[in-house]
Short mmCIF file of C-alpha atoms in Angstrom, two decimals:
data_model
loop_
_atom_site.label_atom_id
_atom_site.label_comp_id
_atom_site.label_asym_id
_atom_site.label_seq_id
_atom_site.Cartn_x
_atom_site.Cartn_y
_atom_site.Cartn_z
CA UNK A 766 -0.39 0.06 0.09
CA UNK A 767 1.39 2.99 -1.07
CA UNK A 768 1.69 6.31 1.34
CA UNK A 769 -0.86 7.84 0.00
CA UNK A 770 -3.26 5.36 -0.19
CA UNK A 771 -2.42 4.81 3.75
CA UNK A 772 -2.67 8.25 4.70
CA UNK A 773 -6.67 7.70 2.84
CA UNK A 774 -7.38 4.84 4.85
CA UNK A 775 -6.32 6.62 8.07
CA UNK A 776 -8.48 9.62 7.34
CA UNK A 777 -11.48 7.25 6.49
CA UNK A 778 -11.06 5.34 9.85
CA UNK A 779 -10.71 8.71 11.51
CA UNK A 780 -13.70 9.93 9.63
CA UNK A 781 -15.65 6.65 10.66
CA UNK A 782 -14.64 6.84 13.98
CA UNK A 783 -15.51 10.65 14.64
CA UNK A 784 -18.95 9.67 13.02
CA UNK A 785 -19.51 6.80 15.39
CA UNK A 786 -18.71 8.51 18.44
CA UNK A 787 -20.83 11.46 17.27
CA UNK A 788 -23.61 9.15 16.41
CA UNK A 789 -23.26 7.31 19.86
CA UNK A 790 -23.41 10.61 21.69
CA UNK A 791 -26.48 12.03 19.21
CA UNK A 792 -28.15 8.44 20.25
CA UNK A 793 -27.25 9.07 24.40
CA UNK A 794 -28.60 12.76 24.00
CA UNK A 795 -31.87 11.59 22.30
CA UNK A 796 -32.46 8.54 24.98
CA UNK A 797 -31.64 11.52 27.47
CA UNK A 798 -34.28 13.64 26.14
CA UNK A 799 -37.10 11.06 25.92
CA UNK A 800 -36.31 9.97 29.66
CA UNK A 801 -36.53 13.62 30.24
CA UNK A 802 -40.10 13.72 28.67
CA UNK A 803 -41.12 10.81 29.96
CA UNK A 804 -40.42 12.46 33.69
CA UNK A 805 -42.20 15.23 32.98
CA UNK A 806 -44.86 13.63 31.32
CA UNK A 807 -45.32 11.55 34.52
CA UNK A 808 -45.07 14.86 36.43
CA UNK A 809 -47.87 16.66 34.66
CA UNK A 810 -49.87 13.26 34.88
CA UNK A 811 -49.43 13.14 38.58
CA UNK A 812 -50.02 17.32 39.08
CA UNK A 813 -53.35 16.64 37.22
CA UNK A 814 -54.47 13.92 39.32
CA UNK A 815 -53.61 15.93 42.53
CA UNK A 816 -55.51 18.61 40.95
CA UNK A 817 -58.64 16.54 40.49
CA UNK A 818 -58.55 15.20 43.99
CA UNK A 819 -58.19 18.44 45.31
CA UNK A 820 -61.03 19.58 43.11
CA UNK A 821 -63.14 16.46 44.11
CA UNK A 822 -62.41 16.64 47.99
CA UNK A 823 -63.43 20.56 47.69
CA UNK A 824 -66.90 20.09 46.07
CA UNK A 825 -67.08 17.14 48.55
CA UNK A 826 -66.54 19.51 51.56
CA UNK A 827 -68.58 22.41 50.00
CA UNK A 828 -71.41 19.76 49.81
CA UNK A 829 -70.82 18.60 53.18
CA UNK A 830 -70.59 22.16 54.74
CA UNK A 831 -74.01 23.29 52.43
CA UNK A 832 -76.09 20.54 53.60
CA UNK A 833 -74.92 19.72 57.12
CA UNK A 834 -73.98 23.55 57.52
CA UNK A 835 -77.82 24.65 56.48
CA UNK A 836 -79.38 21.89 59.20
CA UNK A 837 -77.15 23.18 62.07
CA UNK A 838 -78.14 26.86 61.70
CA UNK A 839 -81.79 25.51 61.27
CA UNK A 840 -81.09 24.35 64.82
CA UNK A 841 -79.49 27.00 66.12
CA UNK A 842 -82.96 28.98 64.90
CA UNK A 843 -85.12 26.82 66.63
CA UNK A 844 -83.55 25.97 69.85
CA UNK A 845 -85.46 25.96 72.85
CA UNK A 846 -82.54 26.98 75.11
CA UNK A 847 -79.30 28.93 74.61
CA UNK A 848 -77.30 25.93 75.58
CA UNK A 849 -79.31 23.59 72.71
CA UNK A 850 -78.28 26.44 70.17
CA UNK A 851 -74.46 26.38 71.65
CA UNK A 852 -74.18 22.79 70.97
CA UNK A 853 -75.22 23.56 67.45
CA UNK A 854 -72.91 26.46 66.95
CA UNK A 855 -70.15 24.06 68.32
CA UNK A 856 -71.01 21.38 65.98
CA UNK A 857 -71.16 24.04 62.79
CA UNK A 858 -67.51 25.43 63.93
CA UNK A 859 -66.25 21.56 63.90
CA UNK A 860 -67.75 21.13 60.75
CA UNK A 861 -65.81 24.62 59.26
CA UNK A 862 -62.66 23.33 61.01
CA UNK A 863 -63.05 20.05 58.52
CA UNK A 864 -63.43 22.21 55.59
CA UNK A 865 -61.07 25.07 56.43
CA UNK A 866 -58.57 22.29 57.20
CA UNK A 867 -58.60 21.00 53.62
CA UNK A 868 -57.25 24.45 52.38
CA UNK A 869 -53.81 26.34 52.73
CA UNK A 870 -52.44 26.46 55.86
CA UNK A 871 -53.88 28.00 58.96
CA UNK A 872 -51.27 30.90 59.38
CA UNK A 873 -49.55 31.79 62.71
CA UNK A 874 -50.50 31.96 66.19
CA UNK A 875 -51.70 35.01 65.98
CA UNK A 876 -53.94 34.17 63.08
CA UNK A 877 -55.16 31.19 65.01
CA UNK A 878 -56.04 32.93 68.36
CA UNK A 879 -57.73 35.81 66.18
CA UNK A 880 -60.02 32.77 64.77
CA UNK A 881 -60.56 31.82 68.45
CA UNK A 882 -61.19 34.85 70.09
CA UNK A 883 -63.86 35.81 67.40
CA UNK A 884 -65.58 32.47 67.57
CA UNK A 885 -65.72 32.85 71.32
CA UNK A 886 -66.95 36.27 71.56
CA UNK A 887 -70.01 35.34 69.52
CA UNK A 888 -70.40 31.74 71.03
CA UNK A 889 -70.37 33.87 74.79
CA UNK A 890 -72.33 36.68 73.11
CA UNK A 891 -75.24 34.88 71.96
CA UNK A 892 -75.73 33.63 75.82
CA UNK A 893 -75.30 36.99 77.46
CA UNK A 894 -71.58 36.42 78.91
CA UNK A 895 -69.04 39.06 78.72
CA UNK A 896 -65.60 38.28 77.20
CA UNK A 897 -62.36 39.90 78.37
CA UNK A 898 -59.60 38.77 76.39
CA UNK A 899 -55.87 40.13 76.60
CA UNK A 900 -53.01 38.82 74.71
CA UNK A 901 -49.47 39.99 75.45
CA UNK A 902 -48.03 42.08 72.96
CA UNK A 903 -44.86 40.49 73.56
CA UNK A 904 -46.23 37.19 72.42
CA UNK A 905 -44.24 35.51 69.74
CA UNK A 906 -46.04 34.68 66.22
CA UNK A 907 -44.61 31.49 64.87
CA UNK A 908 -46.34 29.55 62.43
CA UNK A 909 -48.77 26.77 63.10
CA UNK A 910 -49.38 23.51 61.32
CA UNK A 911 -52.99 22.18 60.92
CA UNK A 912 -52.84 20.07 63.78
CA UNK A 913 -51.59 21.90 66.44
CA UNK A 914 -53.89 24.74 65.28
CA UNK A 915 -57.04 22.24 65.20
CA UNK A 916 -55.77 21.21 68.83
CA UNK A 917 -55.59 24.50 70.44
CA UNK A 918 -58.82 25.48 68.70
CA UNK A 919 -60.73 22.69 70.01
CA UNK A 920 -59.29 22.91 73.70
CA UNK A 921 -60.42 26.44 73.94
CA UNK A 922 -63.87 25.52 72.05
CA UNK A 923 -64.57 23.01 74.82
CA UNK A 924 -63.67 25.07 77.77
CA UNK A 925 -66.06 27.89 76.29
CA UNK A 926 -68.65 24.83 76.03
CA UNK A 927 -68.52 23.87 79.68
CA UNK A 928 -68.89 27.80 80.67
CA UNK A 929 -71.94 27.80 78.57
CA UNK A 930 -73.38 24.92 79.55
CA UNK A 931 -72.39 24.29 83.39
CA UNK A 932 -70.83 27.38 85.02
CA UNK A 933 -73.75 29.95 85.02
CA UNK A 934 -71.03 32.48 84.59
CA UNK A 935 -71.84 35.95 83.54
CA UNK A 936 -68.20 37.02 82.53
CA UNK A 937 -65.10 34.88 81.07
CA UNK A 938 -61.59 36.19 80.98
CA UNK A 939 -58.67 35.07 78.98
CA UNK A 940 -55.24 35.75 79.56
CA UNK A 941 -52.45 34.59 76.69
CA UNK A 942 -48.76 35.14 77.26
CA UNK A 943 -45.48 33.20 76.94
CA UNK A 944 -43.29 32.15 79.71
CA UNK A 945 -40.13 30.25 79.05
CA UNK A 946 -40.78 29.37 75.60
CA UNK A 947 -44.44 28.18 76.43
CA UNK A 948 -47.73 29.52 75.41
CA UNK A 949 -49.66 30.13 78.41
CA UNK A 950 -53.70 30.57 77.78
CA UNK A 951 -55.51 31.19 81.05
CA UNK A 952 -59.25 30.99 80.61
CA UNK A 953 -61.23 31.99 83.97
CA UNK A 954 -65.13 32.53 84.58
CA UNK A 955 -66.85 33.72 87.51
CA UNK A 956 -69.44 31.35 87.55
CA UNK A 957 -70.51 28.45 90.07
CA UNK A 958 -67.29 26.42 89.57
CA UNK A 959 -69.70 23.38 88.50
CA UNK A 960 -68.17 23.31 85.16
CA UNK A 961 -65.55 20.83 85.67
CA UNK A 962 -67.43 18.41 88.00
CA UNK A 963 -70.62 18.26 85.74
CA UNK A 964 -71.16 14.77 84.81
CA UNK A 965 -71.64 15.82 81.41
CA UNK A 966 -68.28 17.57 80.85
CA UNK A 967 -66.38 14.45 81.68
CA UNK A 968 -65.34 13.43 78.27
CA UNK A 969 -64.67 16.71 77.15
CA UNK A 970 -62.20 17.25 79.59
CA UNK A 971 -60.67 13.78 78.83
CA UNK A 972 -60.49 15.22 75.67
CA UNK A 973 -59.16 18.22 76.66
CA UNK A 974 -56.17 16.58 78.27
CA UNK A 975 -55.81 14.27 75.24
CA UNK A 976 -55.24 17.31 72.85
CA UNK A 977 -52.94 19.35 75.38
CA UNK A 978 -50.63 15.90 75.35
CA UNK A 979 -50.75 16.01 71.57
CA UNK A 980 -49.20 19.45 71.60
CA UNK A 981 -46.41 18.46 74.05
CA UNK A 982 -48.43 20.42 76.90
CA UNK A 983 -50.60 20.45 79.69
CA UNK A 984 -53.98 21.56 81.04
CA UNK A 985 -55.16 22.10 84.41
CA UNK A 986 -58.34 23.09 86.30
CA UNK A 987 -58.50 24.95 89.46
CA UNK A 988 -60.76 27.41 91.53
CA UNK A 989 -60.72 30.84 90.65
CA UNK A 990 -59.65 33.51 92.98
CA UNK A 991 -63.00 34.95 92.87
CA UNK A 992 -65.11 31.83 92.28
CA UNK A 993 -65.69 30.46 89.34
CA UNK A 994 -63.34 27.76 87.52
CA UNK A 995 -59.91 28.32 85.94
CA UNK A 996 -58.34 26.51 82.92
CA UNK A 997 -54.50 26.74 82.42
CA UNK A 998 -53.55 25.34 79.10
CA UNK A 999 -49.56 25.37 78.53
CA UNK A 1000 -47.81 24.56 75.32
CA UNK A 1001 -44.43 25.13 73.59
CA UNK A 1002 -44.27 27.62 71.18
CA UNK A 1003 -42.13 25.82 68.60
CA UNK A 1004 -43.37 21.98 67.32
CA UNK A 1005 -42.11 18.85 69.57
CA UNK A 1006 -40.55 16.25 67.47
CA UNK A 1007 -42.64 13.18 67.58
CA UNK A 1008 -45.27 15.08 69.29
#
């Protein structure tokens, strides 16, 4: 083979090798693009399914609220006593909790306390009980997840229920502050002091204790300094792992 022919062969082999490398790279690029497209397609399908499920949950919750909510409002309107009306109001708030929990985040501690205060004010005013609520200006305002917000809300709701149904009180005082990284919520009424001893309050008190434990906190009932009952709830401001 002449040097010229050898040169041509070498060049041809080089071109063939370069073409092969280019083809392999192109094949790998196409395969990667197909995999990426498949992943994007799967993500779009998963997102579409999630959005469809969320829409269906929203529809079910809306139907539930409209149907049961209307019935509970009817019970409130037709109640023979303020206590019966309050039971229906509490159930209506429980129903709204279920609906609200499916939407977004509950917000910060201040947001949750504002909702609790507004609900308590309405329920107590409906039975001619005056609410005096004060939150410390120095109270931290951390975000609350759904579970912690729900437990806090339900504990105060049950405490208000006990006042309305058993205490024969005219005034309720709530003080909210922070000590040693603990939220302290103190609720005192000027009633008979019979609320925590009423037979019907038993399961409610157990539920309050269980919810306080879920918050890694505690709850105590003592006699108020001027009569009535004092409820003290404490809970860590920051979530406790495992709680």
